[in-house]
PDB file of C-alpha atoms in Angstrom:
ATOM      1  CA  UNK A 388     -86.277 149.262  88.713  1.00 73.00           C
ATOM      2  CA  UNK A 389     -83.273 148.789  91.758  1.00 72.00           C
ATOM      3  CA  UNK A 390     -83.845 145.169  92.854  1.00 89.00           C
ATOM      4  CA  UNK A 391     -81.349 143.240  94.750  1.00 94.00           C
ATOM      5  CA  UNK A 392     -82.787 139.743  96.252  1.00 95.00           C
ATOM      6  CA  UNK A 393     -80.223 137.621  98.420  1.00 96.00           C
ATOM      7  CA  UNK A 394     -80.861 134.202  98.975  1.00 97.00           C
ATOM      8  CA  UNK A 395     -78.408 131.074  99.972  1.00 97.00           C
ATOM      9  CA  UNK A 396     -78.023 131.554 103.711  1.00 97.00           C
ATOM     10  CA  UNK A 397     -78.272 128.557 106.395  1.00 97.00           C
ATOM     11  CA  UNK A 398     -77.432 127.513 109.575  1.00 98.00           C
ATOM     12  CA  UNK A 399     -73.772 125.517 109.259  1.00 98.00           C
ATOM     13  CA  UNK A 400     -71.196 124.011 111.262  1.00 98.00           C
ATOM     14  CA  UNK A 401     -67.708 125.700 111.663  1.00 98.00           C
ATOM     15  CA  UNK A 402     -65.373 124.396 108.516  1.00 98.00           C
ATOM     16  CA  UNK A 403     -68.399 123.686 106.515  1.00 98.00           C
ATOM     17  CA  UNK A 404     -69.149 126.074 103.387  1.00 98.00           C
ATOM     18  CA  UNK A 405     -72.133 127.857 102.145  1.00 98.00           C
ATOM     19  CA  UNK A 406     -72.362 129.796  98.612  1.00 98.00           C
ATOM     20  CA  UNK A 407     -74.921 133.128  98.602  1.00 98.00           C
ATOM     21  CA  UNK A 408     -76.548 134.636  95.598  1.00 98.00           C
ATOM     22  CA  UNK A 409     -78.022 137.798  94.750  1.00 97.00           C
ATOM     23  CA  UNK A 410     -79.932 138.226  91.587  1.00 96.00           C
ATOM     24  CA  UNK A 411     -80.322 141.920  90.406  1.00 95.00           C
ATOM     25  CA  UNK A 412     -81.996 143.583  88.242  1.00 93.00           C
ATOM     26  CA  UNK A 413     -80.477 144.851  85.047  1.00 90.00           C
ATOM     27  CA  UNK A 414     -80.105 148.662  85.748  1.00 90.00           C
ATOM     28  CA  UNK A 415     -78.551 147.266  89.620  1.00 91.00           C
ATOM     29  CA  UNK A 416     -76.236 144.963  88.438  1.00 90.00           C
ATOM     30  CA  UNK A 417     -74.415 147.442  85.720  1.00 90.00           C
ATOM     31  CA  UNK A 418     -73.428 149.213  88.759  1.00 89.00           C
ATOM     32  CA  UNK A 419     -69.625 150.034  89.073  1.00 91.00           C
ATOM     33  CA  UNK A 420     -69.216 147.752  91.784  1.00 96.00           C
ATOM     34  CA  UNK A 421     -71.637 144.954  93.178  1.00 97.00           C
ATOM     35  CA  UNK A 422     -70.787 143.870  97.199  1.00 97.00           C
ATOM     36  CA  UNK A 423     -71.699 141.875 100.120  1.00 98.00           C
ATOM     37  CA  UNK A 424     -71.461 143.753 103.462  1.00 98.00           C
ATOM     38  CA  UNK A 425     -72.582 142.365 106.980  1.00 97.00           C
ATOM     39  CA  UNK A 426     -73.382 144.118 110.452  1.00 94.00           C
ATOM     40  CA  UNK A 427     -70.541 144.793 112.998  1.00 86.00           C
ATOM     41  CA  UNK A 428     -70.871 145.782 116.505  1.00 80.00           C
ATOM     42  CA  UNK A 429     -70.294 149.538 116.868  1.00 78.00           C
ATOM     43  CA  UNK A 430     -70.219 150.093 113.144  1.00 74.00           C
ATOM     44  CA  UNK A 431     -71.817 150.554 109.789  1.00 77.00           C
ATOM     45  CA  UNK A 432     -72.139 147.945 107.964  1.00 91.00           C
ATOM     46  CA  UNK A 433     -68.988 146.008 107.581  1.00 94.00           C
ATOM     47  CA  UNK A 434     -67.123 145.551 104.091  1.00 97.00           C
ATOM     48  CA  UNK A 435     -66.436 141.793 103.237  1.00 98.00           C
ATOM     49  CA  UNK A 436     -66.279 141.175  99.542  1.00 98.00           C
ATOM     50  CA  UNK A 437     -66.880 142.941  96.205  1.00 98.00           C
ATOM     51  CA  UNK A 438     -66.019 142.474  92.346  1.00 97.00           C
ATOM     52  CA  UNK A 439     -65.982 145.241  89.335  1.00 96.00           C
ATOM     53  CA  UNK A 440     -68.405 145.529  86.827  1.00 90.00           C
ATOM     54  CA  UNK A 441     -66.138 143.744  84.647  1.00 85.00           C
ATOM     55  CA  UNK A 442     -65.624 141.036  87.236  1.00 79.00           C
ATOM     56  CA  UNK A 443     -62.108 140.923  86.838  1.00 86.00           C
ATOM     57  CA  UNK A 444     -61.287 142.766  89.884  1.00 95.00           C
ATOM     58  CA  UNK A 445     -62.480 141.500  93.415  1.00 97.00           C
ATOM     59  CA  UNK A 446     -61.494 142.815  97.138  1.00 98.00           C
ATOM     60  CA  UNK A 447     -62.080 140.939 100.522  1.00 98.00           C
ATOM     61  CA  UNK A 448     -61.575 141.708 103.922  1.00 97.00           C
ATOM     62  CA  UNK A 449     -59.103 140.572 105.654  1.00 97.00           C
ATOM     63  CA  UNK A 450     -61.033 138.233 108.102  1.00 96.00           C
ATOM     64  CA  UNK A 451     -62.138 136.843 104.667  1.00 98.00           C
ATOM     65  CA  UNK A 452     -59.221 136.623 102.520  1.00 98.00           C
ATOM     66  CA  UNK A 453     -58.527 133.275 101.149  1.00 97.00           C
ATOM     67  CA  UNK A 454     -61.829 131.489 102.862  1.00 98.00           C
ATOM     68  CA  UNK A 455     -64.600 133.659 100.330  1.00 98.00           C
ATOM     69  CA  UNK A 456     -64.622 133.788  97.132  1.00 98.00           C
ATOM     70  CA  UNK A 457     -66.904 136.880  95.516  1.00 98.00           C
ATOM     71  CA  UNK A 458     -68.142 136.035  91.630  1.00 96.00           C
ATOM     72  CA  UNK A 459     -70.665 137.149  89.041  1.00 95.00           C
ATOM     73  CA  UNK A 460     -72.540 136.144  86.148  1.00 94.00           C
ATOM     74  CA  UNK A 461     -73.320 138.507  83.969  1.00 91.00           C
ATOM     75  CA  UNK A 462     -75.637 137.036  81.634  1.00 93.00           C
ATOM     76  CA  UNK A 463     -77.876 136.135  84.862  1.00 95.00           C
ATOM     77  CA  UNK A 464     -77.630 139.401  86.431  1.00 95.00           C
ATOM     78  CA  UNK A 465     -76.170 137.187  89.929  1.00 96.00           C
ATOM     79  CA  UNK A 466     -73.132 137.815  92.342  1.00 97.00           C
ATOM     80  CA  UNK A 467     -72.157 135.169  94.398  1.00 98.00           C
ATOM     81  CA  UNK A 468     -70.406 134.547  97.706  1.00 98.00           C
ATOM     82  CA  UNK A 469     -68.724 131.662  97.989  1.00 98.00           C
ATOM     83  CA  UNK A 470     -67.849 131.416 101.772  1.00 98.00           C
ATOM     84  CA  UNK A 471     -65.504 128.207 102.575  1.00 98.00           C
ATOM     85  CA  UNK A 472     -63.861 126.737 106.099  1.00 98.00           C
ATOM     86  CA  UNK A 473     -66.866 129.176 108.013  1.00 98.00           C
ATOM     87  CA  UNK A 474     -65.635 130.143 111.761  1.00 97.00           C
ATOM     88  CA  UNK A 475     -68.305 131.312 114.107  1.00 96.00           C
ATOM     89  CA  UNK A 476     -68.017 134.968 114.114  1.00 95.00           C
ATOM     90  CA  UNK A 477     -68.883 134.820 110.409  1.00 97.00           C
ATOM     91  CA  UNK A 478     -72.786 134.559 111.882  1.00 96.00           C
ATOM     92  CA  UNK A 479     -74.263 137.564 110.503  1.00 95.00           C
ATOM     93  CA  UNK A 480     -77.119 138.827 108.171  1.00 96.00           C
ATOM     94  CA  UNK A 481     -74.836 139.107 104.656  1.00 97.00           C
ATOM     95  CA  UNK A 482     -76.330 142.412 102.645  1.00 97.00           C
ATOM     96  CA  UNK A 483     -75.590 142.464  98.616  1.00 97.00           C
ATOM     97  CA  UNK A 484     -75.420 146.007  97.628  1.00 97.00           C
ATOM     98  CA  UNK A 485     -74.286 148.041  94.506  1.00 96.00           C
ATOM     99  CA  UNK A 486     -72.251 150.746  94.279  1.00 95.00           C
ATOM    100  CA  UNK A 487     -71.516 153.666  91.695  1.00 93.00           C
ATOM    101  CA  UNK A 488     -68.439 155.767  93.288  1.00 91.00           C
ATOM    102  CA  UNK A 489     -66.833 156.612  96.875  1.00 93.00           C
ATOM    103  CA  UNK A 490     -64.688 154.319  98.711  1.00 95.00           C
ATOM    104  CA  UNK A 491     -65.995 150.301  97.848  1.00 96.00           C
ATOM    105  CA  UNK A 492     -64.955 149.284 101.563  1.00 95.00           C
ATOM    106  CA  UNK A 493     -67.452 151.888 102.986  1.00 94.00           C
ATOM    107  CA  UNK A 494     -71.122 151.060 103.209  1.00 93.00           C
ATOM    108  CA  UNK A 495     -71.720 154.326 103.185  1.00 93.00           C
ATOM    109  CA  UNK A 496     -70.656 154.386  99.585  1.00 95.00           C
ATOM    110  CA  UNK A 497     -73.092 151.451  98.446  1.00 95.00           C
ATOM    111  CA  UNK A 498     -76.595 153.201  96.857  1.00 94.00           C
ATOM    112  CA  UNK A 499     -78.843 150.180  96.611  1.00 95.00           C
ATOM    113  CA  UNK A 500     -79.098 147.558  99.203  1.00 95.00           C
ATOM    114  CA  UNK A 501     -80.430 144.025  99.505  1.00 93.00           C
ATOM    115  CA  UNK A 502     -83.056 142.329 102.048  1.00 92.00           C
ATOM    116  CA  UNK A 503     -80.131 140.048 103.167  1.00 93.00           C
ATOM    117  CA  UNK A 504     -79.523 136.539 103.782  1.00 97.00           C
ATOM    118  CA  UNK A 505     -78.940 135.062 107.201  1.00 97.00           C
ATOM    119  CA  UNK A 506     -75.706 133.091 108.115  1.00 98.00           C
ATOM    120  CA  UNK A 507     -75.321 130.779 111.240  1.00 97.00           C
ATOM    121  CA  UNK A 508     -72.289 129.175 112.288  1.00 97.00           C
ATOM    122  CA  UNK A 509     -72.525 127.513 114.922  1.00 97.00           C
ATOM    123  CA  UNK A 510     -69.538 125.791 117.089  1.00 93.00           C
TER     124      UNK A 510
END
């Protein structure tokens, strides 16, 4: 069964932090590559963060870099997103997907997607 649930999102002031979760199910989260993705204007859904199967390897945008922090526990089947020093154009529904192959900055490359979590900065 594909299950992806997202929870941990909130309404927060810029600078403050907020951490997301996504529990899986087992056959989800042994996918190659487990992400978090959020809408952009004119686009697909936009890349932010992902991690490896192995969680050794992790990629961020580059709006993100060095504020988020993308993690997993495998023995709960749960990726995390911790999201630090928040600005206001962070404000967005954050999507956990999973991915097998293709390009991991694409959303177009993620095959199961989450319900999403919304995020609120406000100024």
């Amino acid at each position: 069964q594909v299950q992806l649930v997202a929870s941990g999102g909130g309404l927060v002031h810029a600078g403050g932090s907020l951490t997301l979760s996504c529990a899986a199910s087992e056959r989800t989260f042994s996918s190659n590559v487990m992400g978090w993705l959020r809408p952009a204007p004119g686009k697909e859904r936009e890349f932010v963060a992902a991690i490896r199967r192995l969680g050794v390897l992790t990629y961020y945008a580059d709006s993100v870099k060095g504020r988020f922090n993308i993690s997993r526990d495998n023995a709960k089947n749960t990726v995390y997103l911790q999201m630090n020093s928040l600005k206001p154009e962070d404000t967005a529904v954050y999507y956990c997907a999973a991915c097998n192959s293709g390009n991991l900055y694409y959303g177009s490359s993620y095959d199961y997607w989450g319900q999403g979590t919304q995020v609120t900065v406000s100024s």
